[in-house]
Amino acid sequence: LLPGFESCLMGLKAGDEANFSIAPEDGFGEPQEANFQDMPRHTFSDDSTLEVGMVFSFADAAGGEVPGVVDSFDEESVRVNFNHPLAGRSLTFEVKIDRVEPAEVH
């Protein structure tokens, strides 16, 4: 759970309802410039019509998939945003607690 979300749930009991907002720094953080990458345009297939906001899947160093969003592009390069899609956004939640169970200690 996000630390900001978890702290808002503390003290709630079964049957409680709550509305709360979490600031970006307590959620997914602010967008980090280091998570933007400029890539050569030829990295993308010739038949792909690029649009800002398009999502592409990239491989990370461990072989897993990482989504990247086209932030901007020109004939030479494509700027891809690898920040979490909710980075920089305040999050609003409406919750109802169905049950509360004791935490497991590992």
PDB file of C-alpha atoms in Angstrom:
ATOM      1  CA  LEU A   1       0.000   0.000   0.000  1.00  0.00           C
ATOM      2  CA  LEU A   2       1.056   3.570  -0.540  1.00  0.00           C
ATOM      3  CA  PRO A   3       2.336   4.998   2.759  1.00  0.00           C
ATOM      4  CA  GLY A   4      -0.084   7.935   2.528  1.00  0.00           C
ATOM      5  CA  PHE A   5      -3.017   5.603   1.889  1.00  0.00           C
ATOM      6  CA  GLU A   6      -2.091   3.261   4.722  1.00  0.00           C
ATOM      7  CA  SER A   7      -1.756   6.110   7.226  1.00  0.00           C
ATOM      8  CA  CYS A   8      -5.265   7.337   6.322  1.00  0.00           C
ATOM      9  CA  LEU A   9      -6.677   3.886   7.099  1.00  0.00           C
ATOM     10  CA  MET A  10      -5.113   3.682  10.560  1.00  0.00           C
ATOM     11  CA  GLY A  11      -7.688   3.764  13.328  1.00  0.00           C
ATOM     12  CA  LEU A  12     -10.676   2.973  11.088  1.00  0.00           C
ATOM     13  CA  LYS A  13     -12.990   0.204  12.256  1.00  0.00           C
ATOM     14  CA  ALA A  14     -15.287  -2.211  10.437  1.00  0.00           C
ATOM     15  CA  GLY A  15     -18.241  -0.271   9.044  1.00  0.00           C
ATOM     16  CA  ASP A  16     -16.391   3.068   8.952  1.00  0.00           C
ATOM     17  CA  GLU A  17     -16.518   5.151   5.794  1.00  0.00           C
ATOM     18  CA  ALA A  18     -13.987   7.820   4.921  1.00  0.00           C
ATOM     19  CA  ASN A  19     -12.976  10.197   2.155  1.00  0.00           C
ATOM     20  CA  PHE A  20      -9.415  11.438   1.943  1.00  0.00           C
ATOM     21  CA  SER A  21      -6.870  12.877  -0.443  1.00  0.00           C
ATOM     22  CA  ILE A  22      -3.201  12.024  -0.668  1.00  0.00           C
ATOM     23  CA  ALA A  23      -0.650  14.567  -1.890  1.00  0.00           C
ATOM     24  CA  PRO A  24       1.777  13.449  -4.622  1.00  0.00           C
ATOM     25  CA  GLU A  25       4.674  13.140  -2.163  1.00  0.00           C
ATOM     26  CA  ASP A  26       2.643  10.608  -0.126  1.00  0.00           C
ATOM     27  CA  GLY A  27       1.438   8.770  -3.229  1.00  0.00           C
ATOM     28  CA  PHE A  28       3.490   8.137  -6.348  1.00  0.00           C
ATOM     29  CA  GLY A  29       5.771  11.146  -5.909  1.00  0.00           C
ATOM     30  CA  GLU A  30       6.541  13.928  -8.340  1.00  0.00           C
ATOM     31  CA  PRO A  31       7.640  13.143 -11.903  1.00  0.00           C
ATOM     32  CA  GLN A  32      11.420  12.728 -11.992  1.00  0.00           C
ATOM     33  CA  GLU A  33      13.386  14.182 -14.906  1.00  0.00           C
ATOM     34  CA  ALA A  34      15.657  11.110 -14.782  1.00  0.00           C
ATOM     35  CA  ASN A  35      12.637   8.989 -15.786  1.00  0.00           C
ATOM     36  CA  PHE A  36      12.338  10.773 -19.142  1.00  0.00           C
ATOM     37  CA  GLN A  37      14.483   9.283 -21.909  1.00  0.00           C
ATOM     38  CA  ASP A  38      15.215  10.587 -25.390  1.00  0.00           C
ATOM     39  CA  MET A  39      15.365   7.780 -27.935  1.00  0.00           C
ATOM     40  CA  PRO A  40      16.234   7.795 -31.624  1.00  0.00           C
ATOM     41  CA  ARG A  41      13.124   7.931 -33.797  1.00  0.00           C
ATOM     42  CA  HIS A  42      14.305   4.849 -35.735  1.00  0.00           C
ATOM     43  CA  THR A  43      13.888   2.830 -32.494  1.00  0.00           C
ATOM     44  CA  PHE A  44      10.166   2.881 -33.249  1.00  0.00           C
ATOM     45  CA  SER A  45       8.847   0.973 -36.257  1.00  0.00           C
ATOM     46  CA  ASP A  46       8.575   2.945 -39.478  1.00  0.00           C
ATOM     47  CA  ASP A  47       4.884   2.154 -39.813  1.00  0.00           C
ATOM     48  CA  SER A  48       3.954   3.406 -36.334  1.00  0.00           C
ATOM     49  CA  THR A  49       2.230   6.766 -36.343  1.00  0.00           C
ATOM     50  CA  LEU A  50       3.397   8.370 -33.131  1.00  0.00           C
ATOM     51  CA  GLU A  51       1.105  10.455 -30.972  1.00  0.00           C
ATOM     52  CA  VAL A  52       1.755  12.135 -27.646  1.00  0.00           C
ATOM     53  CA  GLY A  53       0.280   9.895 -24.937  1.00  0.00           C
ATOM     54  CA  MET A  54       0.840   6.608 -26.780  1.00  0.00           C
ATOM     55  CA  VAL A  55       2.031   3.815 -24.498  1.00  0.00           C
ATOM     56  CA  PHE A  56       4.775   1.432 -25.571  1.00  0.00           C
ATOM     57  CA  SER A  57       6.196  -1.562 -23.738  1.00  0.00           C
ATOM     58  CA  PHE A  58       9.952  -1.646 -23.174  1.00  0.00           C
ATOM     59  CA  ALA A  59      12.196  -4.304 -21.630  1.00  0.00           C
ATOM     60  CA  ASP A  60      14.011  -3.421 -18.411  1.00  0.00           C
ATOM     61  CA  ALA A  61      17.451  -4.705 -17.389  1.00  0.00           C
ATOM     62  CA  ALA A  62      15.900  -7.760 -15.706  1.00  0.00           C
ATOM     63  CA  GLY A  63      13.892  -8.678 -18.812  1.00  0.00           C
ATOM     64  CA  GLY A  64      10.587  -7.448 -17.406  1.00  0.00           C
ATOM     65  CA  GLU A  65       8.218  -5.100 -19.179  1.00  0.00           C
ATOM     66  CA  VAL A  66       8.082  -1.390 -18.413  1.00  0.00           C
ATOM     67  CA  PRO A  67       5.464   0.935 -19.922  1.00  0.00           C
ATOM     68  CA  GLY A  68       6.656   4.213 -21.398  1.00  0.00           C
ATOM     69  CA  VAL A  69       4.476   7.094 -22.597  1.00  0.00           C
ATOM     70  CA  VAL A  70       5.380   9.262 -25.585  1.00  0.00           C
ATOM     71  CA  ASP A  71       5.868  12.752 -24.161  1.00  0.00           C
ATOM     72  CA  SER A  72       7.017  14.488 -27.360  1.00  0.00           C
ATOM     73  CA  PHE A  73       8.734  13.659 -30.641  1.00  0.00           C
ATOM     74  CA  ASP A  74      10.171  15.055 -33.832  1.00  0.00           C
ATOM     75  CA  GLU A  75      11.742  13.494 -36.939  1.00  0.00           C
ATOM     76  CA  GLU A  76      14.960  12.703 -35.046  1.00  0.00           C
ATOM     77  CA  SER A  77      13.957  11.597 -31.549  1.00  0.00           C
ATOM     78  CA  VAL A  78      11.164  10.505 -29.235  1.00  0.00           C
ATOM     79  CA  ARG A  79      10.971  11.618 -25.592  1.00  0.00           C
ATOM     80  CA  VAL A  80       9.513   8.805 -23.464  1.00  0.00           C
ATOM     81  CA  ASN A  81       8.172   9.245 -19.934  1.00  0.00           C
ATOM     82  CA  PHE A  82       8.793   6.263 -17.638  1.00  0.00           C
ATOM     83  CA  ASN A  83       7.327   7.923 -14.526  1.00  0.00           C
ATOM     84  CA  HIS A  84       4.307   6.277 -12.908  1.00  0.00           C
ATOM     85  CA  PRO A  85       1.149   7.584 -14.650  1.00  0.00           C
ATOM     86  CA  LEU A  86      -0.110   8.996 -11.331  1.00  0.00           C
ATOM     87  CA  ALA A  87       3.166  10.752 -10.435  1.00  0.00           C
ATOM     88  CA  GLY A  88       2.540  14.403  -9.636  1.00  0.00           C
ATOM     89  CA  ARG A  89      -1.166  13.904  -8.993  1.00  0.00           C
ATOM     90  CA  SER A  90      -3.156  14.206  -5.805  1.00  0.00           C
ATOM     91  CA  LEU A  91      -5.208  11.068  -5.232  1.00  0.00           C
ATOM     92  CA  THR A  92      -8.712  11.061  -3.765  1.00  0.00           C
ATOM     93  CA  PHE A  93     -10.207   7.946  -2.176  1.00  0.00           C
ATOM     94  CA  GLU A  94     -13.631   7.013  -0.869  1.00  0.00           C
ATOM     95  CA  VAL A  95     -13.439   3.898   1.304  1.00  0.00           C
ATOM     96  CA  LYS A  96     -15.711   1.678   3.358  1.00  0.00           C
ATOM     97  CA  ILE A  97     -14.073  -0.743   5.784  1.00  0.00           C
ATOM     98  CA  ASP A  98     -15.673  -4.195   5.566  1.00  0.00           C
ATOM     99  CA  ARG A  99     -13.502  -5.899   8.190  1.00  0.00           C
ATOM    100  CA  VAL A 100     -10.291  -5.411  10.127  1.00  0.00           C
ATOM    101  CA  GLU A 101      -7.883  -8.283  10.748  1.00  0.00           C
ATOM    102  CA  PRO A 102      -4.800  -8.379  12.976  1.00  0.00           C
ATOM    103  CA  ALA A 103      -1.521  -7.765  11.169  1.00  0.00           C
ATOM    104  CA  GLU A 104       0.707 -10.779  10.537  1.00  0.00           C
ATOM    105  CA  VAL A 105       4.227 -10.553  11.895  1.00  0.00           C
ATOM    106  CA  HIS A 106       6.862 -12.057   9.597  1.00  0.00           C
TER     107      HIS A 106
END
